[in-house]
CSV table of C-alpha atoms in Angstrom, one decimal:
chain,number,residue,atom,x,y,z
A,1,MET,CA,-0.4,0.1,-0.3
A,2,PRO,CA,1.7,3.3,-1.4
A,3,TYR,CA,3.1,5.0,2.2
A,4,ARG,CA,1.5,8.7,1.0
A,5,ILE,CA,-2.0,7.8,0.9
A,6,LEU,CA,-1.7,5.4,3.9
A,7,ARG,CA,0.2,8.3,5.6
A,8,LEU,CA,-2.8,10.4,4.5
A,9,GLY,CA,-6.1,8.3,5.6
A,10,VAL,CA,-4.3,7.5,9.1
A,11,LEU,CA,-3.6,10.8,10.4
A,12,SER,CA,-6.6,11.8,9.4
A,13,LEU,CA,-8.6,9.4,11.7
A,14,GLY,CA,-6.4,12.0,14.5
A,15,LEU,CA,-7.5,14.9,13.1
A,16,LEU,CA,-11.2,14.3,12.9
A,17,LEU,CA,-12.7,13.8,16.2
A,18,VAL,CA,-15.0,17.1,16.4
A,19,ALA,CA,-18.7,18.2,16.7
A,20,GLY,CA,-21.1,21.8,16.6
A,21,CYS,CA,-24.3,22.5,16.5
A,22,ALA,CA,-26.9,22.9,14.0
A,23,SER,CA,-27.1,21.5,10.2
A,24,GLN,CA,-26.3,24.3,8.0
A,25,ALA,CA,-23.0,25.4,6.8
A,26,PRO,CA,-21.4,28.2,8.8
A,27,THR,CA,-21.1,31.1,7.5
A,28,SER,CA,-18.4,32.4,5.3
A,29,GLY,CA,-17.7,35.5,7.4
A,30,GLU,CA,-16.4,34.0,11.3
A,31,VAL,CA,-19.4,35.8,13.4
A,32,GLU,CA,-18.0,38.6,15.7
A,33,ARG,CA,-17.5,37.0,19.6
A,34,SER,CA,-18.4,38.5,22.6
A,35,GLN,CA,-16.5,38.1,26.0
A,36,GLY,CA,-18.0,35.3,28.5
A,37,GLN,CA,-20.0,32.9,25.0
A,38,TRP,CA,-16.7,30.0,25.5
A,39,GLU,CA,-17.5,29.9,28.7
A,40,ALA,CA,-21.0,30.1,28.7
A,41,GLN,CA,-21.7,27.0,26.3
A,42,GLN,CA,-19.0,24.6,28.3
A,43,GLN,CA,-21.6,22.6,29.3
A,44,ARG,CA,-23.2,22.1,25.9
A,45,LEU,CA,-19.9,21.3,24.1
A,46,ASP,CA,-18.9,18.4,26.5
A,47,ALA,CA,-22.3,16.5,25.8
A,48,LEU,CA,-21.3,16.0,22.7
A,49,GLN,CA,-21.5,12.6,21.0
A,50,GLY,CA,-21.9,12.4,16.7
A,51,TRP,CA,-21.3,14.7,14.2
A,52,GLU,CA,-21.3,15.0,10.7
A,53,LEU,CA,-18.8,17.2,8.7
A,54,GLN,CA,-16.4,18.4,5.5
A,55,GLY,CA,-13.3,20.4,5.6
A,56,LYS,CA,-9.9,19.1,4.4
A,57,ALA,CA,-7.1,18.5,6.0
A,58,GLY,CA,-3.2,19.6,4.5
A,59,LEU,CA,0.1,17.3,6.0
A,60,ARG,CA,3.3,18.8,5.8
A,61,THR,CA,6.8,17.1,7.1
A,62,PRO,CA,10.1,17.5,5.3
A,63,GLN,CA,9.9,16.0,2.9
A,64,ASP,CA,6.5,15.6,1.7
A,65,SER,CA,3.3,18.6,1.0
A,66,THR,CA,-0.3,16.3,0.4
A,67,SER,CA,-4.3,17.5,1.4
A,68,ALA,CA,-7.2,16.0,1.1
A,69,ASN,CA,-10.7,16.3,1.4
A,70,LEU,CA,-12.6,15.6,4.3
A,71,ASP,CA,-16.4,13.8,5.2
A,72,TRP,CA,-16.5,12.2,8.5
A,73,LEU,CA,-19.6,11.1,10.1
A,74,GLN,CA,-19.3,10.1,14.5
A,75,THR,CA,-21.5,8.1,16.5
A,76,PRO,CA,-21.3,6.6,20.1
A,77,TYR,CA,-20.1,3.8,19.1
A,78,TYR,CA,-18.9,4.0,15.1
A,79,PHE,CA,-17.1,6.7,13.1
A,80,ARG,CA,-16.6,6.6,9.2
A,81,ILE,CA,-14.0,8.8,7.1
A,82,LEU,CA,-14.2,9.3,3.3
A,83,LEU,CA,-11.0,11.2,2.1
A,84,SER,CA,-10.5,11.9,-0.7
A,85,GLY,CA,-8.0,14.3,-3.2
A,86,PRO,CA,-5.2,14.9,-5.3
A,87,PHE,CA,-2.7,12.0,-4.0
A,88,GLY,CA,-3.8,9.1,-6.1
A,89,SER,CA,-6.2,6.4,-5.4
A,90,GLY,CA,-8.7,8.7,-5.3
A,91,ARG,CA,-10.8,7.4,-2.7
A,92,SER,CA,-10.0,6.0,0.7
A,93,VAL,CA,-12.2,5.0,3.6
A,94,LEU,CA,-11.2,4.8,7.5
A,95,GLU,CA,-13.6,3.9,9.6
A,96,GLY,CA,-14.1,1.1,12.9
A,97,ARG,CA,-16.0,0.2,16.3
A,98,GLU,CA,-14.7,-0.4,19.4
A,99,GLY,CA,-12.1,-3.3,19.2
A,100,ARG,CA,-11.8,-2.5,15.9
A,101,VAL,CA,-10.4,-0.1,13.0
A,102,SER,CA,-9.8,-0.9,9.0
A,103,LEU,CA,-8.3,1.7,6.3
A,104,THR,CA,-9.3,0.9,2.5
A,105,THR,CA,-7.5,2.2,-0.7
A,106,GLY,CA,-7.5,0.8,-3.8
A,107,GLU,CA,-4.4,-0.8,-2.6
A,108,GLY,CA,-6.1,-2.6,-0.3
A,109,ARG,CA,-7.1,-2.8,3.1
A,110,ALA,CA,-5.8,-2.8,6.9
A,111,GLU,CA,-6.9,-3.6,10.4
A,112,ALA,CA,-6.0,-3.1,13.6
A,113,GLU,CA,-7.6,-3.3,17.6
A,114,SER,CA,-7.5,0.6,17.3
A,115,PRO,CA,-6.6,4.0,15.7
A,116,GLN,CA,-2.7,4.0,18.2
A,117,ALA,CA,-2.2,0.1,17.0
A,118,LEU,CA,-3.3,1.1,13.8
A,119,MET,CA,-1.1,4.2,12.9
A,120,GLN,CA,1.9,1.8,14.7
A,121,GLN,CA,1.1,-0.7,12.6
A,122,GLU,CA,1.8,0.5,9.6
A,123,LEU,CA,3.7,3.9,10.5
A,124,GLY,CA,5.3,2.8,13.4
A,125,TRP,CA,4.9,5.9,15.2
A,126,SER,CA,0.7,7.1,16.5
A,127,LEU,CA,-1.0,9.9,16.6
A,128,PRO,CA,-3.3,10.7,20.6
A,129,VAL,CA,-6.1,10.3,19.2
A,130,SER,CA,-8.7,10.1,22.4
A,131,ALA,CA,-6.9,13.2,23.3
A,132,LEU,CA,-8.0,14.7,19.5
A,133,THR,CA,-11.3,14.6,20.5
A,134,ASP,CA,-10.8,17.1,22.9
A,135,TRP,CA,-8.1,19.5,21.4
A,136,MET,CA,-11.0,19.9,17.9
A,137,ARG,CA,-13.5,21.4,20.4
A,138,GLY,CA,-11.0,24.2,21.8
A,139,LEU,CA,-10.2,21.3,24.8
A,140,PRO,CA,-7.7,20.5,26.2
A,141,ALA,CA,-7.8,16.3,27.6
A,142,ASP,CA,-7.6,15.7,31.4
A,143,ARG,CA,-3.6,15.3,31.9
A,144,PRO,CA,-1.3,18.2,32.7
A,145,HIS,CA,-1.7,20.8,30.1
A,146,GLU,CA,-0.9,24.6,29.3
A,147,MET,CA,-3.5,27.1,27.3
A,148,GLU,CA,-3.4,30.4,26.2
A,149,LYS,CA,-6.9,32.2,25.4
A,150,ASP,CA,-7.1,35.8,23.7
A,151,ALA,CA,-9.5,38.7,25.8
A,152,LEU,CA,-12.4,37.4,24.9
A,153,GLY,CA,-11.7,33.8,26.6
A,154,PHE,CA,-11.5,31.3,23.7
A,155,PRO,CA,-8.7,29.6,23.0
A,156,THR,CA,-5.7,30.1,21.2
A,157,LEU,CA,-3.1,28.0,22.2
A,158,LEU,CA,-2.8,24.7,23.9
A,159,GLU,CA,0.6,22.5,24.5
A,160,GLN,CA,0.1,18.8,25.6
A,161,ASP,CA,1.2,15.8,25.0
A,162,GLY,CA,4.5,17.4,22.7
A,163,TRP,CA,1.6,18.4,20.9
A,164,ARG,CA,1.7,22.5,19.6
A,165,ILE,CA,-2.1,23.1,18.8
A,166,ASP,CA,-2.7,27.0,17.2
A,167,TYR,CA,-6.6,28.1,16.5
A,168,ARG,CA,-6.7,29.9,14.0
A,169,ALA,CA,-10.2,30.8,13.6
A,170,TRP,CA,-14.0,30.0,14.8
A,171,THR,CA,-17.4,29.9,14.0
A,172,ARG,CA,-20.5,30.0,15.4
A,173,VAL,CA,-23.0,27.0,14.4
A,174,GLY,CA,-26.3,26.8,16.5
A,175,GLU,CA,-25.5,27.5,19.3
A,176,LEU,CA,-22.1,26.7,19.5
A,177,TRP,CA,-18.6,28.4,18.4
A,178,LEU,CA,-16.6,25.9,16.7
A,179,PRO,CA,-13.1,26.0,15.3
A,180,ARG,CA,-13.2,26.1,12.2
A,181,ARG,CA,-9.4,26.4,11.3
A,182,MET,CA,-6.6,24.9,13.2
A,183,LYS,CA,-2.6,23.9,13.5
A,184,MET,CA,-0.9,21.3,15.1
A,185,THR,CA,2.7,20.5,15.4
A,186,TYR,CA,4.5,18.4,16.6
A,187,ASP,CA,8.4,18.1,16.1
A,188,ASP,CA,8.8,18.3,12.4
A,189,LEU,CA,5.0,17.3,11.0
A,190,ASP,CA,2.5,19.9,10.5
A,191,VAL,CA,-1.4,18.7,9.6
A,192,THR,CA,-4.0,21.6,9.4
A,193,LEU,CA,-8.0,21.2,9.5
A,194,VAL,CA,-10.2,23.9,7.8
A,195,VAL,CA,-13.6,23.4,8.3
A,196,THR,CA,-16.5,24.0,5.5
A,197,ARG,CA,-19.8,22.1,7.4
A,198,TRP,CA,-20.1,21.0,10.8
A,199,GLN,CA,-23.6,19.0,11.8
A,200,PRO,CA,-23.8,17.9,14.8
A,201,GLU,CA,-25.7,15.9,17.0
A,202,PHE,CA,-26.3,15.1,20.5
A,203,ALA,CA,-28.1,13.0,22.8
A,204,ASP,CA,-30.3,14.6,23.6
A,205,ASP,CA,-31.7,14.9,19.9
A,206,ASP,CA,-34.6,13.6,18.3
């Protein structure tokens, strides 16, 4: 299986673990934020159980630079990430449930018991996937970290587990403010995520 395609496919699992509130697309321009909005939404943000989103992820290393379009479905028990773009195969599907994760491309299929195990198996390294669920909502994982916020109380920089997460832009979707653009850096690996559409689901939704 081509290393470049598999690397982007597996990396996208770590990238796409986030949320929002409503079925409409974010506005093209950022709605003006105000003081206190971030703190006021914490309970709702913590209650996110599933979502659909579309966006684009970019990956840059000293040897390579590539990107892919992303279409991601998440439920409490299952996820599916479809990737398409200029990197070769045209379509890759990353999906899984508890105890089994698989990546399927035009070149074949790879499986493992967890996202971390799949990355370690195929790449020799792994992303902190469980922490990414929090990071992409603008939250730290429940362990030591450093966070900086802007004058309105919104996160601007999170450092945890050796990663630096820069929150570059926000969008309002329904009742929630969510990251619209963020950059993640670990040593010489740079990952950029731009979300173009959020459709979150909550446990109390019909």
